[in-house]
Amino acid sequence: MLPLNLSPGNPNPCLYQSLSSAECIKNCSLIPRTSSLSLFGGFSRKSRLAVKCRQSEYYDQQRFSSNRSSSTDATYAPSRTVSSGVGELPPKVFVGHSIYKGKAALTVEPRAPEFGALDSGAFKIAKEGFVLLQFAPAAGVRQYDWSRKQVFSLSVTEIGTLISLGARDSLEFFHDPNKGRSDEGKVRKVLKVEPLPDGSGHFFNLSVQNKLLNMDESIYIPVTRAEYTVLISAFNYILPYLLGWHAFANSIAPEDTSRANNATPRYGGDYEWSR
């Protein structure tokens, strides 16, 4: 069983179905019992932990595998809920930012990282978070057809590239949602970000070629300098959370410094200054 302090008031189905620890970790998320609500809250050393089975939200690739009608990229997006009391769960919190223009709309949403439990009882990040871009073509005046939306998942490195993009610079990202699988090469996604001719912002252009659905679509939207500044500010803020560094910072306690001498390279204790 998992080395966790479980409360009878918050039963976990995994523990009553004779699942192995590995299976339970795979299908369950860790919930710190704190009195605060935070979308990307970390683990507190004083918090008791519980296990809650979750329904995983998938990156675009896994949704593409189960539903050929939508074109997506590949990644995992676990949802995270913070408990405010025994047997009481607050509602989930979803955030995002949208830009609406005459021919298309763009929505930007963060997705939390995923943590896994180690044999020692500590936790390690299993999957980094990401930012999901959703492009929807216009269907009329101030109306958008979200059933035809195309999505593109930005990794932390790609987010860093966007943050460092100059006013006259351009970039191009290529994704193959089925890379390494039998359908590799049948779906191509290209995201281009190019400066507007007058230097007032950037064009965001997502092109999707799907040979499985015989579909070829391109959605573009101009993003002004002010709108781009808002995006970059949000990216700068959320990036450490996507890396899971907030969880590490929240787990630091004064007594941790005394453990340096007993640390092993396996857990990052091979410090340069200890040699």
Short mmCIF file of C-alpha atoms in Angstrom, two decimals:
data_model
loop_
_atom_site.label_atom_id
_atom_site.label_comp_id
_atom_site.label_asym_id
_atom_site.label_seq_id
_atom_site.Cartn_x
_atom_site.Cartn_y
_atom_site.Cartn_z
CA MET A 1 0.00 0.00 0.00
CA LEU A 2 1.07 3.63 -0.41
CA PRO A 3 2.90 5.20 2.55
CA LEU A 4 0.20 7.83 3.05
CA ASN A 5 -1.92 9.00 5.96
CA LEU A 6 -5.47 8.32 4.78
CA SER A 7 -8.59 9.63 6.44
CA PRO A 8 -11.70 7.45 6.88
CA GLY A 9 -13.76 10.44 5.90
CA ASN A 10 -12.25 10.48 2.44
CA PRO A 11 -12.30 6.83 1.22
CA ASN A 12 -10.31 5.87 -1.84
CA PRO A 13 -11.67 3.17 -4.17
CA CYS A 14 -8.14 2.11 -5.06
CA LEU A 15 -7.59 0.86 -1.52
CA TYR A 16 -10.65 -1.39 -1.57
CA GLN A 17 -10.04 -3.10 -4.91
CA SER A 18 -6.74 -4.84 -4.08
CA LEU A 19 -4.79 -2.77 -6.59
CA SER A 20 -1.01 -2.79 -6.51
CA SER A 21 0.86 0.33 -5.40
CA ALA A 22 1.97 1.03 -8.96
CA GLU A 23 -1.58 0.81 -10.29
CA CYS A 24 -2.89 3.01 -7.51
CA ILE A 25 -0.22 5.64 -8.13
CA LYS A 26 -1.03 5.58 -11.85
CA ASN A 27 -4.76 6.11 -11.31
CA CYS A 28 -4.75 8.34 -8.25
CA SER A 29 -3.68 11.88 -7.45
CA LEU A 30 -2.21 13.14 -4.19
CA ILE A 31 -4.27 15.67 -2.27
CA PRO A 32 -2.74 17.72 0.55
CA ARG A 33 -5.23 18.41 3.34
CA THR A 34 -4.86 22.15 3.74
CA SER A 35 -7.30 24.96 4.37
CA SER A 36 -6.28 26.94 1.29
CA LEU A 37 -7.27 26.53 -2.35
CA SER A 38 -4.56 26.71 -4.98
CA LEU A 39 -4.63 25.46 -8.55
CA PHE A 40 -0.91 24.67 -8.51
CA GLY A 41 -0.44 24.28 -4.72
CA GLY A 42 2.58 22.28 -3.57
CA PHE A 43 2.98 19.71 -0.84
CA SER A 44 3.42 21.11 2.68
CA ARG A 45 5.52 19.19 5.17
CA LYS A 46 2.85 19.76 7.84
CA SER A 47 0.01 18.63 5.61
CA ARG A 48 -1.54 15.20 5.78
CA LEU A 49 -1.89 13.53 2.41
CA ALA A 50 -4.80 11.60 1.00
CA VAL A 51 -5.31 9.73 -2.25
CA LYS A 52 -8.10 10.59 -4.64
CA CYS A 53 -8.81 8.64 -7.82
CA ARG A 54 -9.08 11.04 -10.71
CA GLN A 55 -10.25 11.10 -14.27
CA SER A 56 -7.23 12.20 -16.28
CA GLU A 57 -7.43 14.89 -18.91
CA TYR A 58 -5.26 13.94 -21.83
CA TYR A 59 -2.94 15.89 -24.02
CA ASP A 60 -3.94 16.17 -27.60
CA GLN A 61 -2.27 12.93 -28.78
CA GLN A 62 -4.20 10.65 -26.44
CA ARG A 63 -7.47 12.37 -27.22
CA PHE A 64 -6.63 11.99 -30.90
CA SER A 65 -6.21 8.24 -30.46
CA SER A 66 -9.66 7.86 -28.87
CA ASN A 67 -11.50 10.36 -31.06
CA ARG A 68 -10.39 10.72 -34.67
CA SER A 69 -12.82 13.57 -35.22
CA SER A 70 -10.62 16.07 -33.40
CA SER A 71 -6.98 16.81 -34.21
CA THR A 72 -4.75 17.10 -31.13
CA ASP A 73 -1.17 16.91 -29.81
CA ALA A 74 0.24 14.45 -27.29
CA THR A 75 0.47 15.05 -23.57
CA TYR A 76 -1.07 14.29 -20.21
CA ALA A 77 -2.94 16.84 -18.14
CA PRO A 78 -3.97 15.60 -14.70
CA SER A 79 -6.46 17.70 -12.77
CA ARG A 80 -5.59 18.68 -9.21
CA THR A 81 -7.99 19.33 -6.35
CA VAL A 82 -7.10 20.62 -2.91
CA SER A 83 -9.09 19.41 0.09
CA SER A 84 -10.28 22.03 2.56
CA GLY A 85 -11.52 19.55 5.14
CA VAL A 86 -12.40 15.95 5.84
CA GLY A 87 -14.98 14.79 3.34
CA GLU A 88 -15.20 18.25 1.77
CA LEU A 89 -13.80 19.13 -1.66
CA PRO A 90 -14.03 22.64 -3.13
CA PRO A 91 -14.92 23.02 -6.80
CA LYS A 92 -12.18 22.84 -9.41
CA VAL A 93 -10.69 26.06 -10.66
CA PHE A 94 -10.12 26.62 -14.39
CA VAL A 95 -8.26 29.64 -15.72
CA GLY A 96 -7.42 30.90 -19.18
CA HIS A 97 -7.12 33.94 -21.38
CA SER A 98 -8.85 34.52 -24.72
CA ILE A 99 -8.19 36.82 -27.65
CA TYR A 100 -11.07 37.43 -30.09
CA LYS A 101 -10.59 38.80 -33.59
CA GLY A 102 -12.70 38.98 -36.74
CA LYS A 103 -11.57 35.69 -38.31
CA ALA A 104 -10.60 33.57 -35.30
CA ALA A 105 -10.31 33.30 -31.53
CA LEU A 106 -7.37 32.08 -29.46
CA THR A 107 -7.65 30.67 -25.94
CA VAL A 108 -4.60 30.01 -23.75
CA GLU A 109 -4.92 27.63 -20.78
CA PRO A 110 -2.30 26.19 -18.38
CA ARG A 111 -2.23 22.50 -17.46
CA ALA A 112 -0.71 21.35 -14.17
CA PRO A 113 2.29 19.02 -13.84
CA GLU A 114 1.97 15.45 -12.59
CA PHE A 115 3.83 14.00 -9.58
CA GLY A 116 4.68 10.40 -8.73
CA ALA A 117 5.60 8.77 -5.42
CA LEU A 118 9.05 7.28 -4.79
CA ASP A 119 9.79 4.26 -2.61
CA SER A 120 11.35 6.59 -0.04
CA GLY A 121 8.02 8.35 0.48
CA ALA A 122 9.16 11.47 -1.34
CA PHE A 123 7.62 12.75 -4.56
CA LYS A 124 9.12 13.45 -7.97
CA ILE A 125 7.67 15.20 -10.99
CA ALA A 126 6.52 12.64 -13.54
CA LYS A 127 5.26 14.96 -16.29
CA GLU A 128 5.88 18.65 -16.71
CA GLY A 129 2.92 20.94 -17.16
CA PHE A 130 2.18 22.71 -20.42
CA VAL A 131 0.12 25.48 -21.97
CA LEU A 132 -2.69 24.56 -24.33
CA LEU A 133 -3.46 26.85 -27.28
CA GLN A 134 -6.92 26.49 -28.82
CA PHE A 135 -7.71 28.10 -32.17
CA ALA A 136 -11.32 28.43 -33.34
CA PRO A 137 -12.38 29.90 -36.71
CA ALA A 138 -15.06 32.56 -36.87
CA ALA A 139 -18.60 31.44 -37.72
CA GLY A 140 -20.13 34.91 -37.93
CA VAL A 141 -19.93 38.31 -36.29
CA ARG A 142 -18.56 37.73 -32.79
CA GLN A 143 -19.31 34.03 -33.17
CA TYR A 144 -16.76 31.19 -33.27
CA ASP A 145 -17.07 27.55 -34.22
CA TRP A 146 -15.40 25.73 -31.33
CA SER A 147 -16.43 22.37 -32.79
CA ARG A 148 -13.78 23.01 -35.47
CA LYS A 149 -11.11 24.13 -33.03
CA GLN A 150 -7.51 23.02 -33.44
CA VAL A 151 -5.18 22.70 -30.46
CA PHE A 152 -1.45 22.96 -29.94
CA SER A 153 0.35 22.09 -26.69
CA LEU A 154 3.32 24.26 -25.80
CA SER A 155 6.07 22.57 -23.78
CA VAL A 156 8.07 24.54 -21.22
CA THR A 157 10.93 24.91 -23.71
CA GLU A 158 8.58 26.20 -26.41
CA ILE A 159 7.11 28.63 -23.88
CA GLY A 160 10.65 29.87 -23.21
CA THR A 161 11.15 30.44 -26.93
CA LEU A 162 7.97 32.53 -27.09
CA ILE A 163 9.01 34.54 -24.05
CA SER A 164 12.37 35.41 -25.63
CA LEU A 165 10.89 36.30 -29.03
CA GLY A 166 11.78 39.80 -30.19
CA ALA A 167 9.42 42.29 -31.83
CA ARG A 168 10.86 41.49 -35.29
CA ASP A 169 11.59 37.82 -34.70
CA SER A 170 9.63 34.79 -35.90
CA LEU A 171 9.48 31.13 -34.90
CA GLU A 172 8.04 27.83 -36.07
CA PHE A 173 7.09 24.74 -34.05
CA PHE A 174 6.33 21.38 -35.62
CA HIS A 175 4.34 18.62 -33.85
CA ASP A 176 3.47 15.10 -34.95
CA PRO A 177 0.86 13.81 -32.45
CA ASN A 178 1.46 10.22 -33.57
CA LYS A 179 5.26 10.26 -33.54
CA GLY A 180 6.62 6.81 -32.76
CA ARG A 181 3.32 5.10 -33.56
CA SER A 182 1.84 3.37 -36.57
CA ASP A 183 0.13 6.58 -37.72
CA GLU A 184 3.32 8.64 -37.61
CA GLY A 185 3.45 11.30 -40.32
CA LYS A 186 -0.28 11.24 -41.05
CA VAL A 187 -1.00 14.30 -38.89
CA ARG A 188 1.19 17.39 -39.09
CA LYS A 189 0.84 20.52 -37.00
CA VAL A 190 2.85 23.67 -37.61
CA LEU A 191 2.58 26.74 -35.40
CA LYS A 192 4.14 29.88 -36.85
CA VAL A 193 4.53 33.17 -35.00
CA GLU A 194 5.61 36.03 -37.27
CA PRO A 195 5.80 39.81 -36.79
CA LEU A 196 3.07 41.98 -38.25
CA PRO A 197 4.27 44.13 -41.17
CA ASP A 198 3.90 47.37 -39.19
CA GLY A 199 5.62 45.94 -36.11
CA SER A 200 2.50 46.31 -33.97
CA GLY A 201 2.37 42.66 -32.91
CA HIS A 202 2.57 39.09 -34.22
CA PHE A 203 0.56 36.71 -36.37
CA PHE A 204 -0.21 33.34 -34.77
CA ASN A 205 -0.87 30.79 -37.53
CA LEU A 206 -1.72 27.13 -36.83
CA SER A 207 -1.75 24.78 -39.83
CA VAL A 208 -3.05 21.22 -39.45
CA GLN A 209 -2.82 18.51 -42.11
CA ASN A 210 -4.72 15.35 -41.23
CA LYS A 211 -4.48 12.60 -43.86
CA LEU A 212 -6.64 10.30 -41.75
CA LEU A 213 -9.58 12.70 -41.99
CA ASN A 214 -8.59 14.19 -45.37
CA MET A 215 -8.46 17.59 -43.70
CA ASP A 216 -6.17 20.54 -44.29
CA GLU A 217 -6.92 23.66 -42.25
CA SER A 218 -5.09 26.84 -41.36
CA ILE A 219 -6.26 29.25 -38.67
CA TYR A 220 -4.50 32.55 -38.07
CA ILE A 221 -5.08 35.41 -35.68
CA PRO A 222 -3.24 38.73 -35.24
CA VAL A 223 -2.04 39.43 -31.70
CA THR A 224 -1.24 43.04 -30.85
CA ARG A 225 1.82 44.06 -28.88
CA ALA A 226 -0.32 44.69 -25.79
CA GLU A 227 -2.04 41.31 -26.09
CA TYR A 228 1.32 39.60 -26.59
CA THR A 229 2.68 41.35 -23.50
CA VAL A 230 -0.19 39.93 -21.46
CA LEU A 231 0.58 36.43 -22.75
CA ILE A 232 4.28 36.76 -21.96
CA SER A 233 3.53 38.01 -18.46
CA ALA A 234 1.26 35.02 -17.84
CA PHE A 235 3.88 32.64 -19.25
CA ASN A 236 6.61 34.09 -17.02
CA TYR A 237 4.41 33.65 -13.96
CA ILE A 238 3.23 30.11 -14.63
CA LEU A 239 6.50 28.59 -15.89
CA PRO A 240 7.95 27.60 -12.47
CA TYR A 241 4.62 25.96 -11.59
CA LEU A 242 4.66 23.93 -14.81
CA LEU A 243 8.10 22.67 -13.75
CA GLY A 244 6.80 21.74 -10.29
CA TRP A 245 9.31 23.96 -8.48
CA HIS A 246 6.56 25.41 -6.28
CA ALA A 247 6.03 21.95 -4.75
CA PHE A 248 9.74 21.73 -3.90
CA ALA A 249 9.74 25.23 -2.38
CA ASN A 250 6.71 24.41 -0.24
CA SER A 251 8.37 21.22 1.03
CA ILE A 252 11.55 22.92 2.29
CA ALA A 253 11.98 22.93 6.07
CA PRO A 254 14.97 24.07 8.21
CA GLU A 255 15.79 20.51 9.24
CA ASP A 256 16.34 19.56 5.57
CA THR A 257 19.84 21.06 5.69
CA SER A 258 20.95 18.41 8.17
CA ARG A 259 20.16 15.69 5.66
CA ALA A 260 22.79 16.77 3.15
CA ASN A 261 25.44 14.47 4.60
CA ASN A 262 23.16 11.44 4.29
CA ALA A 263 21.85 12.24 0.81
CA THR A 264 22.68 9.96 -2.09
CA PRO A 265 23.27 10.85 -5.79
CA ARG A 266 20.05 9.04 -6.62
CA TYR A 267 18.06 11.75 -4.86
CA GLY A 268 20.20 14.69 -5.93
CA GLY A 269 22.52 14.74 -2.91
CA ASP A 270 25.80 14.57 -4.85
CA TYR A 271 26.62 18.20 -4.14
CA GLU A 272 29.68 19.87 -5.59
CA TRP A 273 30.57 21.59 -2.32
CA SER A 274 30.42 18.33 -0.32
CA ARG A 275 33.39 16.79 -2.17
#
